[in-house]
Amino acid sequence: MEILIDSANIKEIIRLSDLYPIDGVTTNPTIISKEKEPFLPLVQDIQRHIGNEKMLHVQTLSTTANDIVNEALHLTNQLDGNVYVKIPVIPEGIKAMRMLHQEEVKLTATAVITPLQALMAAKAGAHYVAPYVNRVSNLSVDGTQVVEEIVNLFNTYKLSTKVLGASFKNVDQIKQVALKGSHAITASPDMIDAMQEHLLTEWSVDQFSSDWQMAFGEKTFIK
Ligand code: E4P
């Protein structure tokens, strides 16, 4: 399963990419606006730090197909490397995806709430669809089940589109979508840390260290 950082914070992107096998970065207008920096220089900076091989998913803002297409082409002109243009699955967004698919632009359908939206986006040419797990769960519908249904639909119809689970508020949601076959997830820096950190693991490591020091008086076995 691919793991992406859902953030535009350069420090966090550098820190997490140094620690973990990260496959890329996703942003959206809300995430970008939190950084209070000019949009294009910021995404170009993110790309410089992650390199041209890792994925960078950047979202459009317009709500009509022609404007979305113009924004998408502007983005792909300004950014090199492995760029995916994120487009919300509104009807005009689906139309824009169909147009951009003809231009061979790599696409991520975002703000996916239902399996049928995902199916439509896949048919329109999306390479990834991003179901919003926690936002769905806030509607008292299990967001992880929506991910499972999309995975099943793509398998049934032999669609190569990948599921990029998004919008997580706890690690159990991430575990559930991983078990249900999500091809990728994107999560905030604190969620990515929470995937790995565990008090009992920290406690065990402290125990190893203190046992060793008691026996040998050293913190390492390299002299
Ligand atoms: C990613 O593609 C989405 O924009 C993001 O995960 C939304 O998450 P939120 O519901 O926490 O804002």
PDB file of C-alpha atoms in Angstrom, residues 36-152:
ATOM      1  CA  LYS A  36       0.160  31.153   4.250  1.00  0.00           C
ATOM      2  CA  GLU A  37       2.636  31.082   1.372  1.00  0.00           C
ATOM      3  CA  PRO A  38       2.154  31.750  -2.357  1.00  0.00           C
ATOM      4  CA  PHE A  39       0.688  28.649  -3.985  1.00  0.00           C
ATOM      5  CA  LEU A  40       2.961  27.807  -6.928  1.00  0.00           C
ATOM      6  CA  PRO A  41       6.321  28.500  -5.238  1.00  0.00           C
ATOM      7  CA  LEU A  42       5.125  26.348  -2.321  1.00  0.00           C
ATOM      8  CA  VAL A  43       4.180  23.320  -4.439  1.00  0.00           C
ATOM      9  CA  GLN A  44       7.383  23.734  -6.467  1.00  0.00           C
ATOM     10  CA  ASP A  45       9.303  23.717  -3.188  1.00  0.00           C
ATOM     11  CA  ILE A  46       7.489  20.545  -2.071  1.00  0.00           C
ATOM     12  CA  GLN A  47       8.447  18.940  -5.363  1.00  0.00           C
ATOM     13  CA  ARG A  48      12.086  19.952  -4.989  1.00  0.00           C
ATOM     14  CA  HIS A  49      12.182  18.251  -1.590  1.00  0.00           C
ATOM     15  CA  ILE A  50      10.462  15.001  -2.557  1.00  0.00           C
ATOM     16  CA  GLY A  51      12.150  14.737  -5.972  1.00  0.00           C
ATOM     17  CA  ASN A  52      10.683  14.041  -9.382  1.00  0.00           C
ATOM     18  CA  GLU A  53       9.949  10.344  -8.807  1.00  0.00           C
ATOM     19  CA  LYS A  54       7.588  10.613  -5.845  1.00  0.00           C
ATOM     20  CA  MET A  55       3.992  11.544  -6.498  1.00  0.00           C
ATOM     21  CA  LEU A  56       2.750  15.079  -5.950  1.00  0.00           C
ATOM     22  CA  HIS A  57      -1.062  15.452  -6.046  1.00  0.00           C
ATOM     23  CA  VAL A  58      -2.185  19.069  -6.440  1.00  0.00           C
ATOM     24  CA  GLN A  59      -5.824  20.148  -6.529  1.00  0.00           C
ATOM     25  CA  THR A  60      -7.707  22.504  -8.847  1.00  0.00           C
ATOM     26  CA  LEU A  61     -10.072  25.133  -7.474  1.00  0.00           C
ATOM     27  CA  SER A  62     -12.441  26.034 -10.318  1.00  0.00           C
ATOM     28  CA  THR A  63     -15.924  24.581 -10.671  1.00  0.00           C
ATOM     29  CA  THR A  64     -16.510  24.621 -14.433  1.00  0.00           C
ATOM     30  CA  ALA A  65     -14.925  22.061 -16.745  1.00  0.00           C
ATOM     31  CA  ASN A  66     -13.124  24.571 -18.980  1.00  0.00           C
ATOM     32  CA  ASP A  67     -11.655  26.447 -16.022  1.00  0.00           C
ATOM     33  CA  ILE A  68     -10.630  23.206 -14.304  1.00  0.00           C
ATOM     34  CA  VAL A  69      -8.893  22.100 -17.508  1.00  0.00           C
ATOM     35  CA  ASN A  70      -7.061  25.442 -17.757  1.00  0.00           C
ATOM     36  CA  GLU A  71      -5.917  25.195 -14.136  1.00  0.00           C
ATOM     37  CA  ALA A  72      -4.812  21.594 -14.619  1.00  0.00           C
ATOM     38  CA  LEU A  73      -2.775  22.429 -17.737  1.00  0.00           C
ATOM     39  CA  HIS A  74      -1.238  25.425 -15.959  1.00  0.00           C
ATOM     40  CA  LEU A  75      -0.188  23.154 -13.088  1.00  0.00           C
ATOM     41  CA  THR A  76       1.301  20.517 -15.344  1.00  0.00           C
ATOM     42  CA  ASN A  77       3.226  23.244 -17.237  1.00  0.00           C
ATOM     43  CA  GLN A  78       4.642  24.686 -14.033  1.00  0.00           C
ATOM     44  CA  LEU A  79       5.556  21.386 -12.358  1.00  0.00           C
ATOM     45  CA  ASP A  80       7.816  18.606 -13.630  1.00  0.00           C
ATOM     46  CA  GLY A  81       7.940  15.106 -12.337  1.00  0.00           C
ATOM     47  CA  ASN A  82       5.272  12.752 -11.103  1.00  0.00           C
ATOM     48  CA  VAL A  83       2.338  15.167 -10.838  1.00  0.00           C
ATOM     49  CA  TYR A  84      -1.303  14.166 -10.428  1.00  0.00           C
ATOM     50  CA  VAL A  85      -3.987  16.819 -10.796  1.00  0.00           C
ATOM     51  CA  LYS A  86      -6.684  16.379  -8.160  1.00  0.00           C
ATOM     52  CA  ILE A  87     -10.187  17.231  -9.287  1.00  0.00           C
ATOM     53  CA  PRO A  88     -13.321  17.021  -7.123  1.00  0.00           C
ATOM     54  CA  VAL A  89     -16.005  14.623  -8.401  1.00  0.00           C
ATOM     55  CA  ILE A  90     -18.611  17.303  -9.140  1.00  0.00           C
ATOM     56  CA  PRO A  91     -20.291  16.783 -12.562  1.00  0.00           C
ATOM     57  CA  GLU A  92     -18.117  19.499 -14.196  1.00  0.00           C
ATOM     58  CA  GLY A  93     -15.111  17.830 -12.602  1.00  0.00           C
ATOM     59  CA  ILE A  94     -15.972  14.540 -14.305  1.00  0.00           C
ATOM     60  CA  LYS A  95     -16.268  16.391 -17.623  1.00  0.00           C
ATOM     61  CA  ALA A  96     -12.870  18.011 -17.011  1.00  0.00           C
ATOM     62  CA  MET A  97     -11.355  14.586 -16.228  1.00  0.00           C
ATOM     63  CA  ARG A  98     -12.635  13.243 -19.539  1.00  0.00           C
ATOM     64  CA  MET A  99     -11.079  16.201 -21.374  1.00  0.00           C
ATOM     65  CA  LEU A 100      -7.767  15.970 -19.509  1.00  0.00           C
ATOM     66  CA  HIS A 101      -7.611  12.200 -19.988  1.00  0.00           C
ATOM     67  CA  GLN A 102      -7.389  12.903 -23.737  1.00  0.00           C
ATOM     68  CA  GLU A 103      -4.359  15.122 -22.995  1.00  0.00           C
ATOM     69  CA  GLU A 104      -2.783  12.283 -20.968  1.00  0.00           C
ATOM     70  CA  VAL A 105      -2.772  14.321 -17.742  1.00  0.00           C
ATOM     71  CA  LYS A 106      -2.514  12.111 -14.642  1.00  0.00           C
ATOM     72  CA  LEU A 107      -5.650  12.528 -12.554  1.00  0.00           C
ATOM     73  CA  THR A 108      -6.835  11.978  -8.997  1.00  0.00           C
ATOM     74  CA  ALA A 109     -10.562  12.222  -8.368  1.00  0.00           C
ATOM     75  CA  THR A 110     -11.095  13.732  -4.956  1.00  0.00           C
ATOM     76  CA  ALA A 111     -13.853  14.506  -2.430  1.00  0.00           C
ATOM     77  CA  VAL A 112     -15.296  11.053  -3.180  1.00  0.00           C
ATOM     78  CA  ILE A 113     -18.156  10.189  -0.840  1.00  0.00           C
ATOM     79  CA  THR A 114     -19.901   7.312  -2.662  1.00  0.00           C
ATOM     80  CA  PRO A 115     -18.775   4.237  -4.644  1.00  0.00           C
ATOM     81  CA  LEU A 116     -20.720   5.373  -7.711  1.00  0.00           C
ATOM     82  CA  GLN A 117     -18.842   8.690  -7.800  1.00  0.00           C
ATOM     83  CA  ALA A 118     -15.635   6.634  -7.766  1.00  0.00           C
ATOM     84  CA  LEU A 119     -16.863   4.403 -10.582  1.00  0.00           C
ATOM     85  CA  MET A 120     -17.789   7.416 -12.726  1.00  0.00           C
ATOM     86  CA  ALA A 121     -14.392   9.024 -12.086  1.00  0.00           C
ATOM     87  CA  ALA A 122     -12.574   5.818 -13.001  1.00  0.00           C
ATOM     88  CA  LYS A 123     -14.510   5.629 -16.273  1.00  0.00           C
ATOM     89  CA  ALA A 124     -13.646   9.302 -16.902  1.00  0.00           C
ATOM     90  CA  GLY A 125      -9.925   8.456 -16.719  1.00  0.00           C
ATOM     91  CA  ALA A 126      -8.897   9.002 -13.082  1.00  0.00           C
ATOM     92  CA  HIS A 127      -5.752   7.118 -12.059  1.00  0.00           C
ATOM     93  CA  TYR A 128      -6.629   7.457  -8.364  1.00  0.00           C
ATOM     94  CA  VAL A 129      -9.864   8.096  -6.506  1.00  0.00           C
ATOM     95  CA  ALA A 130      -9.735   9.573  -3.011  1.00  0.00           C
ATOM     96  CA  PRO A 131     -12.677   8.565  -0.782  1.00  0.00           C
ATOM     97  CA  TYR A 132     -13.006  10.800   2.306  1.00  0.00           C
ATOM     98  CA  VAL A 133     -13.198   8.144   5.003  1.00  0.00           C
ATOM     99  CA  ASN A 134     -13.739  10.275   8.094  1.00  0.00           C
ATOM    100  CA  ARG A 135     -16.085  12.736   6.406  1.00  0.00           C
ATOM    101  CA  VAL A 136     -18.222   9.744   5.331  1.00  0.00           C
ATOM    102  CA  SER A 137     -18.064   8.274   8.835  1.00  0.00           C
ATOM    103  CA  ASN A 138     -19.325  11.602  10.207  1.00  0.00           C
ATOM    104  CA  LEU A 139     -22.540  10.900   8.263  1.00  0.00           C
ATOM    105  CA  SER A 140     -22.998   7.716  10.352  1.00  0.00           C
ATOM    106  CA  VAL A 141     -21.967   5.572   7.369  1.00  0.00           C
ATOM    107  CA  ASP A 142     -18.802   3.491   7.764  1.00  0.00           C
ATOM    108  CA  GLY A 143     -16.251   5.309   5.572  1.00  0.00           C
ATOM    109  CA  THR A 144     -13.981   2.273   5.511  1.00  0.00           C
ATOM    110  CA  GLN A 145     -16.826   0.232   4.003  1.00  0.00           C
ATOM    111  CA  VAL A 146     -17.104   2.773   1.187  1.00  0.00           C
ATOM    112  CA  VAL A 147     -13.412   2.115   0.467  1.00  0.00           C
ATOM    113  CA  GLU A 148     -14.062  -1.640   0.439  1.00  0.00           C
ATOM    114  CA  GLU A 149     -16.982  -1.237  -1.961  1.00  0.00           C
ATOM    115  CA  ILE A 150     -14.892   0.892  -4.335  1.00  0.00           C
ATOM    116  CA  VAL A 151     -12.069  -1.692  -4.270  1.00  0.00           C
ATOM    117  CA  ASN A 152     -14.656  -4.402  -5.060  1.00  0.00           C
TER     118      ASN A 152
END
